[in-house]
Amino acid sequence: MKTADPATAPTATTGSAGTAARGSRPARRRILRIGPWVAVPVRGRSVVVAAVSLLLLLVAAVATLSLGRLGIDLPDLPSALAGDATGKNAFVLNRLRGPRLVVAIATGAAFGLSGALFQSVTRNPLGSPDVIGLGAGAGAGAAAAALFLPDVLPVAVGALLGAVLAMAVVFLSTGTGFRSPGRLVVAGIGVAAMATALTQYVVYAVERDKASALTAYINGSLSARSWDDAATIWTVLLVCVPFAALLARPLSVGEMGDDLSTGLGARPGRTATWAVALSIVLSAGAVSVAGPIAFVSLTAPQIAKRVTRSGGPHLVMSTLLGALLLVLADLAAQQLPLFDDLPVGLYTMAVGGAYLGYLLLREWRRPAA
């Protein structure tokens, strides 16, 4: 692993000289290289923002474990984490909040990275796997499993199969697979509408108790998570992250436009296909353990773009901010006194709705061309 400053390279010298001739100071940017295939741009502001995000995530994690009537007292928390927890502390750490926190971190990270990949190839700030029907398909799969195969197929497995089936329908209906972002979004909206209709029918048809549990799941929930769920989502995340790192440079080049990126030797069609496929795998893994939690994959990349104030796919920052957003939302779901253990997806929906309202107000205030 090493870093290299493009300003010292021959290709950058000409650009720097030209910039200096115009009387402006060139922006300093370093490249983090991991082997011969991975080259990630590193900017000073991005490093600071990433460090602050990690600190906030740590604070939110400590608050999750320590707040409330059943929380672990702060003086006892280090020893409990070191393996010396007993009694109530052991129950909270090993069964009640520990697995829930670990699942929330990895699930939020998976959603954030998924959204960054998808928005990069679609070049659309409103693009996310939710838009192309993955969440709705997962909800329909969970609903179908609860209604038609209640003692045969677990709801989580039904959600995963529903997400995969929805993406298969989208893939086939575009006629170009995942290579055309415009067709992908249009096909996804149609699939999402049909899946939502099926979900609402099932919620109406099943018994009231089952309907309540199913509604909580299809809105996204982190309650009653286990270490098996944590192992599942962390495995998905750790397998996908290296492939996402390999796509970082092609995605950065692709943001210059298909014609220019093709001229530079990139293959935008293939990059888009791999990015969307990887986005779907990450989202499907997250949905399988927590349900279709909405808007994290939509908002995390946009927040990353605004706090770093730079271009690019923002894969690392979107991953960190996705984890932070979901942990904070779950902390609110557990600790806010006005509501009794609402699904975490309702809080992320509120954040997403506020974000969409902000975008709408910004468009209204933009002067007409």
XYZ file of C-alpha atoms in Angstrom:
369
model
C 0.000 0.000 0.000
C 1.444 3.372 -0.940
C 0.444 6.882 -1.846
C 1.586 8.879 -4.825
C 1.141 12.545 -5.589
C -0.037 13.086 -9.182
C 1.643 16.484 -9.140
C 5.020 14.693 -9.323
C 4.039 12.570 -12.320
C 4.965 13.691 -15.849
C 1.370 13.761 -16.989
C 0.407 16.036 -14.110
C 3.354 18.413 -14.551
C 2.000 19.850 -17.761
C -1.416 20.411 -16.204
C 0.135 22.004 -13.145
C 2.253 24.316 -15.252
C -0.761 25.323 -17.282
C -2.723 25.999 -14.154
C 0.116 28.011 -12.634
C 0.339 30.032 -15.833
C -3.282 31.040 -15.347
C -2.445 32.261 -11.834
C -4.403 29.667 -9.807
C -3.132 27.161 -7.315
C -3.632 23.503 -8.289
C -5.631 21.339 -5.928
C -3.481 18.826 -4.083
C -4.717 15.276 -4.231
C -2.987 12.071 -3.312
C -3.664 8.582 -4.607
C -3.850 5.589 -2.268
C -2.718 2.503 -4.176
C -3.457 -1.016 -2.971
C -1.650 -3.390 -5.281
C -1.623 -2.830 -9.048
C -5.408 -2.674 -9.496
C -6.808 -0.376 -6.792
C -6.138 3.376 -6.852
C -8.312 5.532 -4.576
C -8.106 9.365 -4.602
C -7.445 10.738 -1.104
C -8.290 14.343 -0.233
C -7.556 16.105 3.032
C -11.176 17.124 3.626
C -12.411 13.594 2.936
C -9.984 12.149 5.484
C -11.178 14.618 8.141
C -14.851 13.919 7.378
C -14.222 10.153 7.493
C -12.508 10.484 10.886
C -15.397 12.556 12.257
C -17.907 10.019 10.902
C -16.056 7.160 12.601
C -16.014 9.105 15.872
C -19.753 9.802 15.651
C -20.387 6.137 14.844
C -18.418 5.137 17.949
C -20.411 7.578 20.098
C -23.709 6.272 18.673
C -22.613 2.671 19.314
C -21.739 3.443 22.946
C -25.086 5.210 23.380
C -26.916 2.209 21.917
C -25.340 -0.116 24.453
C -25.546 2.170 27.487
C -28.713 4.290 27.318
C -32.056 3.333 28.837
C -33.210 1.233 31.726
C -31.482 -1.908 30.432
C -28.333 -0.143 29.256
C -24.877 -1.156 30.429
C -23.371 1.443 32.772
C -20.478 3.279 31.138
C -17.918 2.234 33.798
C -18.859 -1.413 33.183
C -18.885 -1.212 29.384
C -15.124 -1.739 28.716
C -14.994 -4.879 30.854
C -18.236 -6.165 29.316
C -16.800 -5.715 25.812
C -13.645 -7.503 26.955
C -15.726 -10.589 27.775
C -16.357 -10.141 31.488
C -20.068 -9.357 31.247
C -22.365 -11.196 33.637
C -26.036 -11.144 34.524
C -27.982 -8.286 32.976
C -24.943 -6.912 31.167
C -24.314 -10.253 29.483
C -27.942 -10.472 28.360
C -27.904 -6.925 26.947
C -24.573 -7.346 25.182
C -24.981 -10.865 23.838
C -28.685 -11.032 23.049
C -30.588 -7.774 23.320
C -28.475 -4.937 21.911
C -25.104 -6.333 20.862
C -26.279 -8.298 17.807
C -28.708 -5.507 16.910
C -25.898 -2.932 16.897
C -23.523 -5.090 14.852
C -26.266 -5.838 12.322
C -27.179 -2.128 12.113
C -23.585 -1.093 11.360
C -23.089 -3.633 8.585
C -26.589 -3.206 7.134
C -26.264 0.568 6.976
C -22.807 0.239 5.418
C -24.150 -2.182 2.800
C -27.052 0.114 1.917
C -24.758 3.154 1.731
C -22.231 1.440 -0.534
C -25.040 0.015 -2.652
C -26.546 3.459 -3.181
C -23.176 5.002 -4.071
C -22.550 2.372 -6.741
C -26.024 2.748 -8.198
C -26.076 6.546 -8.232
C -22.634 6.677 -9.805
C -23.628 4.650 -12.859
C -27.088 6.225 -13.242
C -25.760 9.764 -12.577
C -29.037 10.418 -10.801
C -29.252 11.824 -7.231
C -32.594 10.047 -6.815
C -31.220 6.704 -7.936
C -31.015 3.806 -5.510
C -31.846 0.091 -5.444
C -35.161 1.090 -3.838
C -36.117 2.882 -7.052
C -35.666 -0.201 -9.229
C -37.939 -2.323 -7.052
C -35.522 -4.298 -4.914
C -37.081 -3.253 -1.605
C -40.614 -3.715 -2.904
C -39.694 -7.128 -4.300
C -38.231 -8.137 -0.944
C -41.421 -7.024 0.801
C -43.543 -9.022 -1.624
C -41.358 -12.092 -1.129
C -41.652 -11.797 2.642
C -45.420 -11.352 2.372
C -45.799 -14.340 0.055
C -43.744 -16.533 2.400
C -45.878 -15.476 5.376
C -49.170 -16.139 3.571
C -48.543 -19.162 1.358
C -45.648 -20.998 3.043
C -45.802 -19.966 6.722
C -44.285 -23.185 8.100
C -42.003 -23.957 5.183
C -40.141 -20.808 4.155
C -38.759 -18.270 6.666
C -39.810 -14.699 6.045
C -36.177 -13.556 5.631
C -35.550 -16.190 2.958
C -38.765 -15.167 1.221
C -37.576 -11.557 1.232
C -34.263 -12.526 -0.344
C -35.975 -14.615 -3.032
C -38.426 -11.796 -3.718
C -35.571 -9.314 -4.178
C -33.746 -11.670 -6.540
C -36.921 -12.351 -8.549
C -37.709 -8.638 -8.828
C -34.195 -7.917 -10.121
C -34.444 -10.807 -12.590
C -37.681 -9.334 -13.984
C -36.061 -5.897 -14.265
C -33.000 -7.390 -15.967
C -35.097 -9.182 -18.571
C -37.621 -6.409 -19.167
C -35.038 -3.722 -20.043
C -33.800 -5.675 -23.061
C -30.252 -4.499 -22.277
C -29.733 -6.004 -18.843
C -28.250 -3.487 -16.396
C -26.374 -1.469 -19.023
C -29.055 1.186 -19.645
C -29.744 3.280 -16.493
C -32.826 4.948 -18.003
C -34.544 1.685 -18.902
C -33.474 0.239 -15.565
C -35.285 2.925 -13.584
C -38.461 2.738 -15.708
C -38.625 -1.061 -15.466
C -37.898 -0.913 -11.749
C -40.766 1.487 -11.072
C -43.167 -0.899 -12.782
C -41.869 -3.920 -10.877
C -42.035 -1.979 -7.597
C -45.677 -1.067 -8.218
C -46.679 -4.696 -8.845
C -44.715 -5.956 -5.835
C -46.271 -3.324 -3.570
C -49.743 -4.345 -4.717
C -49.000 -7.967 -3.801
C -47.654 -6.943 -0.406
C -50.719 -4.870 0.439
C -53.014 -7.724 -0.580
C -51.184 -10.138 1.715
C -51.261 -7.695 4.652
C -55.009 -7.339 4.120
C -55.561 -11.110 3.785
C -53.570 -12.552 6.701
C -54.599 -12.602 10.343
C -54.177 -9.420 12.369
C -51.284 -10.686 14.529
C -49.368 -11.960 11.514
C -50.139 -8.781 9.633
C -48.643 -6.647 12.423
C -45.420 -8.663 12.472
C -45.236 -8.662 8.686
C -45.814 -4.910 8.482
C -42.942 -4.326 10.898
C -40.634 -6.473 8.776
C -41.502 -4.956 5.405
C -40.956 -1.482 6.855
C -37.499 -2.556 8.011
C -36.757 -3.710 11.537
C -33.652 -4.482 13.608
C -35.416 -5.866 16.674
C -34.635 -9.427 17.756
C -31.554 -9.721 15.569
C -29.097 -12.550 16.292
C -25.395 -13.187 15.824
C -26.320 -15.393 12.851
C -27.863 -12.330 11.197
C -24.687 -10.378 11.976
C -22.521 -13.095 10.431
C -24.687 -13.112 7.298
C -24.562 -9.393 6.558
C -20.899 -9.000 7.525
C -19.978 -11.867 5.186
C -21.862 -10.195 2.330
C -20.207 -6.851 3.082
C -16.668 -8.209 3.366
C -17.012 -10.184 0.131
C -18.386 -7.199 -1.803
C -16.042 -4.466 -0.553
C -12.959 -5.663 -2.520
C -14.984 -5.747 -5.740
C -16.291 -2.256 -5.021
C -12.694 -1.073 -4.524
C -11.794 -2.468 -7.944
C -14.649 -0.447 -9.459
C -13.647 2.844 -7.777
C -11.352 4.031 -10.558
C -13.585 2.991 -13.524
C -16.531 4.706 -11.822
C -14.521 7.907 -11.357
C -13.544 7.883 -15.022
C -17.122 7.057 -16.024
C -18.415 10.243 -14.417
C -16.709 12.165 -17.245
C -19.271 10.737 -19.675
C -19.432 7.584 -21.761
C -17.650 9.009 -24.804
C -14.698 10.430 -22.906
C -14.361 7.423 -20.592
C -14.379 5.098 -23.614
C -11.649 7.216 -25.186
C -9.594 6.827 -21.992
C -9.833 3.042 -22.238
C -12.680 2.443 -19.801
C -15.662 0.271 -20.613
C -18.690 2.143 -19.217
C -21.217 -0.527 -20.188
C -19.363 -3.296 -18.414
C -18.620 -1.069 -15.423
C -22.320 -0.183 -15.122
C -23.336 -3.839 -15.258
C -20.898 -4.860 -12.532
C -21.737 -1.851 -10.357
C -25.484 -2.474 -10.522
C -25.020 -6.209 -9.910
C -22.827 -5.506 -6.883
C -25.342 -2.930 -5.647
C -28.106 -5.505 -5.864
C -26.080 -8.134 -3.972
C -25.347 -5.663 -1.158
C -28.971 -4.544 -0.913
C -30.309 -8.092 -1.056
C -27.971 -9.154 1.737
C -29.067 -6.201 3.864
C -32.742 -6.856 3.158
C -32.400 -10.523 4.099
C -31.427 -9.637 7.691
C -33.266 -6.357 8.311
C -36.049 -6.030 5.767
C -36.282 -3.344 3.067
C -35.136 -0.323 5.111
C -35.885 2.673 2.915
C -33.858 5.723 1.930
C -30.473 4.877 3.499
C -29.039 3.955 0.100
C -30.604 7.119 -1.350
C -29.430 9.670 1.213
C -26.001 8.406 2.325
C -24.222 9.069 -1.025
C -25.794 12.522 -1.298
C -24.710 13.465 2.218
C -21.220 12.168 1.391
C -21.092 14.337 -1.710
C -22.093 17.463 0.202
C -19.847 17.044 3.228
C -16.755 16.237 1.149
C -17.527 18.914 -1.476
C -15.873 16.906 -4.220
C -16.768 14.760 -7.184
C -16.463 11.019 -7.518
C -18.487 7.995 -6.441
C -17.691 8.501 -2.698
C -17.728 4.775 -1.971
C -15.885 4.932 1.368
C -17.770 7.926 2.748
C -21.142 6.532 1.639
C -20.348 3.280 3.444
C -19.446 5.093 6.670
C -22.406 7.466 6.524
C -24.829 4.639 5.733
C -23.691 2.842 8.890
C -23.950 6.057 10.926
C -27.436 6.899 9.624
C -28.857 3.473 10.418
C -27.282 3.265 13.876
C -28.674 6.721 14.735
C -32.100 5.775 13.365
C -32.101 2.568 15.407
C -30.994 4.477 18.501
C -34.001 6.751 18.019
C -36.269 3.723 17.529
C -35.116 2.279 20.852
C -34.907 5.402 23.007
C -37.461 8.003 21.897
C -40.175 8.067 24.586
C -43.058 9.087 22.319
C -43.245 5.787 20.442
C -42.959 2.175 21.513
C -40.323 0.342 19.439
C -41.373 1.530 16.002
C -39.617 -0.194 13.069
C -36.374 1.575 12.229
C -37.512 1.874 8.615
C -40.109 4.448 9.629
C -37.365 6.731 10.954
C -35.293 6.371 7.797
C -38.418 7.126 5.773
C -38.789 10.362 7.725
C -35.176 11.288 6.962
C -35.647 10.380 3.314
C -38.837 12.405 3.076
C -37.060 15.427 4.527
C -34.267 14.955 2.010
C -36.698 14.790 -0.910
C -38.422 17.920 0.394
C -35.059 19.682 0.501
C -34.385 18.700 -3.116
C -37.809 19.990 -4.158
C -37.305 23.343 -2.411
C -33.885 23.690 -3.997
C -35.374 23.123 -7.449
C -38.083 25.732 -6.818
C -35.523 28.311 -5.757
C -33.237 27.663 -8.711
C -33.593 30.504 -11.257
C -35.009 29.555 -14.639
C -32.435 29.261 -17.417
